[in-house]
Amino acid sequence: QVQVVESGGGLVQPGGSLRLSCLASGTIFVIHAMGWYRQAPGNERELVAHISRGGITTYSDSVKARFTISRDDAKNTVYLQMNGLKPEDTAVYYCQTTAQSIGVAVDDYWGQGTQVTVSS
């Protein structure tokens, strides 16, 4: 089993910055990819950023040039640096990990989410 925990959310003014962290732990054999998704009330959950095992990154058009995803393999941690935040970025941000637990097939694991609110 793999556990995923996000942190770093909060309230910030428009134009401000936040740095989200996501830690994956448990009986991990290998992590294939990690990413960030977000969901606002009444909306579908959408991809924000994603990074593969090979280091290939993907961003949604709405956050490209403002957000940066990075990772620390030694810590099984992925980060999302969010700059130039806008009110429309307000959502619950979820961390997703595609991983293989020891003795288990590859699967997707999700954190509980962290709230990001951009408002003056």
XYZ file of N, CA and C in Angstrom:
360
model
N 0.839 -1.184 0.000
C 0.000 0.000 0.000
C 0.881 1.243 0.000
N 0.406 2.276 -0.667
C 1.108 3.544 -0.757
C 0.222 4.637 -0.167
N 0.812 5.451 0.683
C 0.106 6.588 1.259
C 0.620 7.875 0.636
N -0.289 8.816 0.395
C 0.051 10.083 -0.235
C -0.499 11.207 0.630
N 0.353 12.164 0.984
C -0.043 13.271 1.845
C 0.415 14.585 1.249
N -0.530 15.520 1.071
C -0.220 16.852 0.558
C -0.117 17.850 1.702
N 0.609 18.928 1.454
C 0.703 20.015 2.412
C 1.081 21.296 1.676
N 0.898 22.428 2.333
C 1.324 23.701 1.775
C 0.219 24.616 1.291
N -1.014 24.158 1.326
C -2.107 24.999 0.891
C -2.381 26.122 1.873
N -3.232 27.046 1.455
C -3.571 28.158 2.316
C -4.264 29.270 1.565
N -4.377 30.406 2.222
C -5.002 31.595 1.654
C -3.926 32.561 1.198
N -4.049 33.036 -0.031
C -3.065 33.949 -0.585
C -3.768 34.992 -1.446
N -3.197 36.183 -1.517
C -3.762 37.240 -2.349
C -3.427 37.015 -3.821
N -4.247 37.555 -4.721
C -3.924 37.443 -6.144
C -2.517 37.961 -6.431
N -1.798 37.224 -7.256
C -0.422 37.572 -7.564
C 0.585 36.945 -6.626
N 0.115 36.326 -5.565
C 0.992 35.705 -4.595
C 1.465 34.333 -5.028
N 2.208 33.679 -4.131
C 2.796 32.381 -4.426
C 2.563 31.396 -3.296
N 2.527 30.130 -3.653
C 2.460 29.036 -2.699
C 3.284 27.879 -3.233
N 3.782 27.059 -2.333
C 4.533 25.876 -2.713
C 3.897 24.666 -2.042
N 3.335 23.789 -2.848
C 2.714 22.579 -2.344
C 3.721 21.432 -2.333
N 3.585 20.558 -1.348
C 4.438 19.388 -1.241
C 3.578 18.137 -1.159
N 4.098 17.055 -1.686
C 3.400 15.774 -1.654
C 4.401 14.678 -1.342
N 4.146 13.948 -0.271
C 5.017 12.860 0.149
C 4.323 11.522 -0.076
N 4.989 10.638 -0.776
C 4.514 9.276 -0.963
C 5.304 8.344 -0.055
N 4.616 7.477 0.659
C 5.285 6.565 1.578
C 4.588 5.210 1.566
N 5.210 4.242 2.206
C 4.657 2.905 2.263
C 5.600 1.891 1.657
N 5.052 0.742 1.296
C 5.859 -0.330 0.710
C 6.001 -0.108 -0.792
N 6.769 0.908 -1.134
C 6.936 1.318 -2.530
C 8.078 0.549 -3.184
N 7.772 -0.040 -4.324
C 8.805 -0.668 -5.138
C 9.374 0.334 -6.129
N 8.484 1.030 -6.830
C 8.910 2.043 -7.776
C 7.766 3.021 -8.013
N 8.117 4.288 -8.166
C 7.160 5.317 -8.533
C 7.350 5.642 -10.009
N 6.292 5.541 -10.777
C 6.367 5.792 -12.212
C 6.079 7.248 -12.573
N 5.221 7.879 -11.797
C 4.869 9.259 -12.081
C 4.171 9.875 -10.875
N 4.220 11.195 -10.798
C 3.487 11.919 -9.773
C 2.911 13.176 -10.406
N 1.769 13.591 -9.909
C 1.144 14.763 -10.487
C 0.235 15.479 -9.525
N -0.192 16.647 -9.957
C -1.113 17.467 -9.188
C -2.387 17.692 -9.984
N -3.509 17.527 -9.324
C -4.821 17.790 -9.888
C -5.545 18.761 -8.974
N -6.578 19.403 -9.493
C -7.360 20.295 -8.653
C -8.837 20.191 -9.007
N -9.663 20.531 -8.034
C -11.096 20.481 -8.228
C -11.760 21.609 -7.451
N -12.488 22.448 -8.167
C -13.270 23.515 -7.563
C -14.720 23.056 -7.451
N -15.488 23.612 -6.530
C -16.887 23.211 -6.377
C -17.663 23.306 -7.682
N -18.349 22.232 -8.035
C -19.134 22.207 -9.249
C -18.366 21.889 -10.504
N -17.058 21.763 -10.390
C -16.216 21.482 -11.551
C -15.648 20.073 -11.496
N -15.190 19.609 -12.646
C -14.520 18.327 -12.717
C -13.093 18.459 -12.195
N -12.562 17.359 -11.707
C -11.166 17.356 -11.318
C -10.312 17.439 -12.578
N -9.340 18.336 -12.573
C -8.530 18.555 -13.756
C -7.047 18.436 -13.446
N -6.305 18.042 -14.452
C -4.856 17.955 -14.327
C -4.259 19.348 -14.244
N -3.338 19.533 -13.312
C -2.594 20.779 -13.188
C -1.187 20.592 -13.744
N -0.483 19.608 -13.232
C 0.881 19.325 -13.669
C 1.213 17.871 -13.386
N 2.145 17.345 -14.155
C 2.485 15.937 -14.062
C 3.947 15.757 -14.415
N 4.616 14.844 -13.726
C 6.005 14.543 -14.043
C 6.198 13.036 -14.050
N 6.776 12.528 -15.124
C 6.982 11.098 -15.282
C 8.284 10.668 -14.634
N 8.496 9.366 -14.573
C 9.731 8.830 -14.021
C 10.936 9.339 -14.801
N 10.764 9.526 -16.103
C 11.833 10.025 -16.941
C 12.024 11.521 -16.884
N 11.209 12.223 -16.102
C 11.361 13.654 -15.937
C 10.582 14.501 -16.921
N 9.732 13.881 -17.727
C 8.917 14.635 -18.665
C 7.769 15.296 -17.916
N 7.612 16.593 -18.106
C 6.579 17.345 -17.405
C 5.447 17.737 -18.335
N 4.271 17.844 -17.768
C 3.076 18.259 -18.483
C 2.326 19.270 -17.630
N 1.823 20.329 -18.263
C 1.071 21.357 -17.564
C -0.212 21.657 -18.307
N -1.237 22.013 -17.568
C -2.437 22.505 -18.207
C -2.150 23.892 -18.773
N -2.878 24.263 -19.816
C -2.648 25.562 -20.442
C -2.879 26.718 -19.471
N -3.788 26.549 -18.541
C -4.132 27.626 -17.627
C -3.037 27.942 -16.613
N -2.114 27.012 -16.374
C -1.073 27.237 -15.373
C 0.326 27.289 -15.967
N 0.452 26.942 -17.225
C 1.758 26.951 -17.871
C 2.381 28.342 -17.769
N 3.657 28.392 -17.452
C 4.441 29.618 -17.273
C 4.260 30.230 -15.888
N 3.335 29.708 -15.104
C 3.140 30.197 -13.741
C 3.485 29.150 -12.691
N 3.199 27.888 -12.988
C 3.439 26.795 -12.049
C 4.613 25.950 -12.514
N 5.318 25.364 -11.560
C 6.432 24.478 -11.864
C 6.364 23.242 -10.981
N 6.402 22.073 -11.600
C 6.421 20.830 -10.849
C 7.854 20.314 -10.791
N 8.241 19.782 -9.652
C 9.572 19.224 -9.474
C 9.494 18.053 -8.507
N 10.579 17.322 -8.379
C 10.569 16.145 -7.512
C 11.902 15.954 -6.822
N 11.850 15.204 -5.730
C 13.035 14.779 -4.997
C 12.897 13.272 -4.839
N 13.584 12.522 -5.683
C 13.443 11.068 -5.690
C 13.856 10.430 -4.365
N 14.881 10.979 -3.734
C 15.363 10.420 -2.478
C 14.314 10.510 -1.377
N 13.441 11.495 -1.473
C 12.408 11.698 -0.460
C 11.028 11.243 -0.908
N 10.926 10.720 -2.128
C 9.626 10.352 -2.703
C 8.640 11.510 -2.589
N 9.117 12.683 -2.944
C 8.343 13.898 -2.786
C 8.261 14.664 -4.100
N 7.100 15.229 -4.361
C 6.905 16.086 -5.517
C 6.413 17.440 -5.021
N 6.817 18.502 -5.706
C 6.459 19.860 -5.322
C 5.727 20.553 -6.458
N 4.923 21.516 -6.097
C 4.277 22.372 -7.077
C 4.473 23.813 -6.631
N 5.350 24.524 -7.327
C 5.566 25.931 -7.061
C 4.561 26.726 -7.876
N 3.731 27.496 -7.198
C 2.672 28.248 -7.848
C 2.946 29.732 -7.686
N 3.181 30.406 -8.797
C 3.431 31.836 -8.807
C 2.339 32.551 -9.583
N 2.197 33.832 -9.328
C 1.195 34.618 -10.033
C -0.205 34.051 -9.894
N -0.557 33.667 -8.684
C -1.846 33.020 -8.450
C -3.017 33.941 -8.769
N -4.051 33.337 -9.326
C -5.264 34.041 -9.709
C -6.450 33.472 -8.939
N -7.514 34.250 -8.786
C -8.701 33.726 -8.095
C -9.219 32.424 -8.701
N -9.096 32.267 -10.007
C -9.563 31.058 -10.659
C -8.708 29.833 -10.349
N -7.586 30.034 -9.659
C -6.775 28.912 -9.206
C -7.316 28.308 -7.916
N -8.286 28.956 -7.315
C -8.868 28.465 -6.073
C -9.493 27.087 -6.279
N -9.068 26.126 -5.475
C -9.543 24.756 -5.596
C -8.894 23.906 -4.517
N -9.368 22.684 -4.391
C -8.667 21.688 -3.598
C -7.666 21.011 -4.523
N -6.422 20.998 -4.111
C -5.359 20.413 -4.917
C -5.025 19.026 -4.391
N -5.036 18.053 -5.289
C -4.788 16.663 -4.939
C -3.501 16.167 -5.575
N -2.754 15.415 -4.822
C -1.551 14.771 -5.334
C -1.887 13.347 -5.763
N -1.374 12.960 -6.905
C -1.595 11.623 -7.440
C -0.256 10.956 -7.702
N -0.157 9.705 -7.311
C 1.067 8.941 -7.514
C 0.750 7.654 -8.245
N 1.429 7.418 -9.339
C 1.338 6.149 -10.047
C 2.533 5.326 -9.598
N 2.270 4.262 -8.867
C 3.349 3.518 -8.245
C 3.040 2.035 -8.173
N 4.090 1.275 -7.936
C 3.968 -0.158 -7.716
C 4.412 -0.453 -6.295
N 3.489 -0.899 -5.480
C 3.821 -1.318 -4.134
C 4.432 -2.709 -4.201
N 5.241 -3.048 -3.230
C 5.912 -4.344 -3.221
C 4.887 -5.474 -3.249
N 4.991 -6.323 -4.272
C 4.091 -7.455 -4.409
C 2.737 -7.122 -5.004
N 2.574 -5.891 -5.482
C 1.298 -5.423 -6.019
C 1.528 -4.808 -7.397
N 0.518 -4.885 -8.251
C 0.602 -4.289 -9.578
C 0.596 -2.765 -9.495
N 0.973 -2.129 -10.590
C 0.972 -0.672 -10.660
C -0.441 -0.144 -10.441
N -0.547 0.914 -9.651
C -1.852 1.495 -9.363
C -1.695 2.987 -9.100
N -2.820 3.680 -9.072
C -2.840 5.109 -8.770
C -3.263 5.337 -7.328
N -2.579 6.252 -6.655
C -2.868 6.578 -5.264
C -3.090 8.079 -5.136
N -4.036 8.450 -4.300
C -4.425 9.846 -4.144
C -4.315 10.311 -2.706
N -3.945 11.567 -2.541
C -3.956 12.184 -1.233
C -5.331 12.733 -0.903
N -5.468 13.282 0.297
C -6.751 13.826 0.745
C -7.024 15.223 0.205
N -6.004 15.890 -0.292
C -6.160 17.210 -0.858
C -5.770 18.311 0.107
N -5.381 19.445 -0.453
C -5.064 20.626 0.333
C -5.723 21.831 -0.330
N -6.368 22.662 0.470
C -7.131 23.792 -0.055
C -6.226 24.956 -0.399
N -6.412 25.482 -1.597
C -5.741 26.703 -2.028
C -6.817 27.732 -2.336
N -6.759 28.862 -1.660
C -7.731 29.929 -1.869
C -6.999 31.203 -2.239
N -7.348 31.762 -3.385
C -6.731 32.995 -3.870
C -7.797 34.081 -3.841
N -7.659 35.001 -2.923
C -8.668 36.038 -2.737
C -8.085 37.217 -1.983
N -8.602 38.399 -2.270
C -8.225 39.592 -1.538
C -9.244 39.910 -0.457
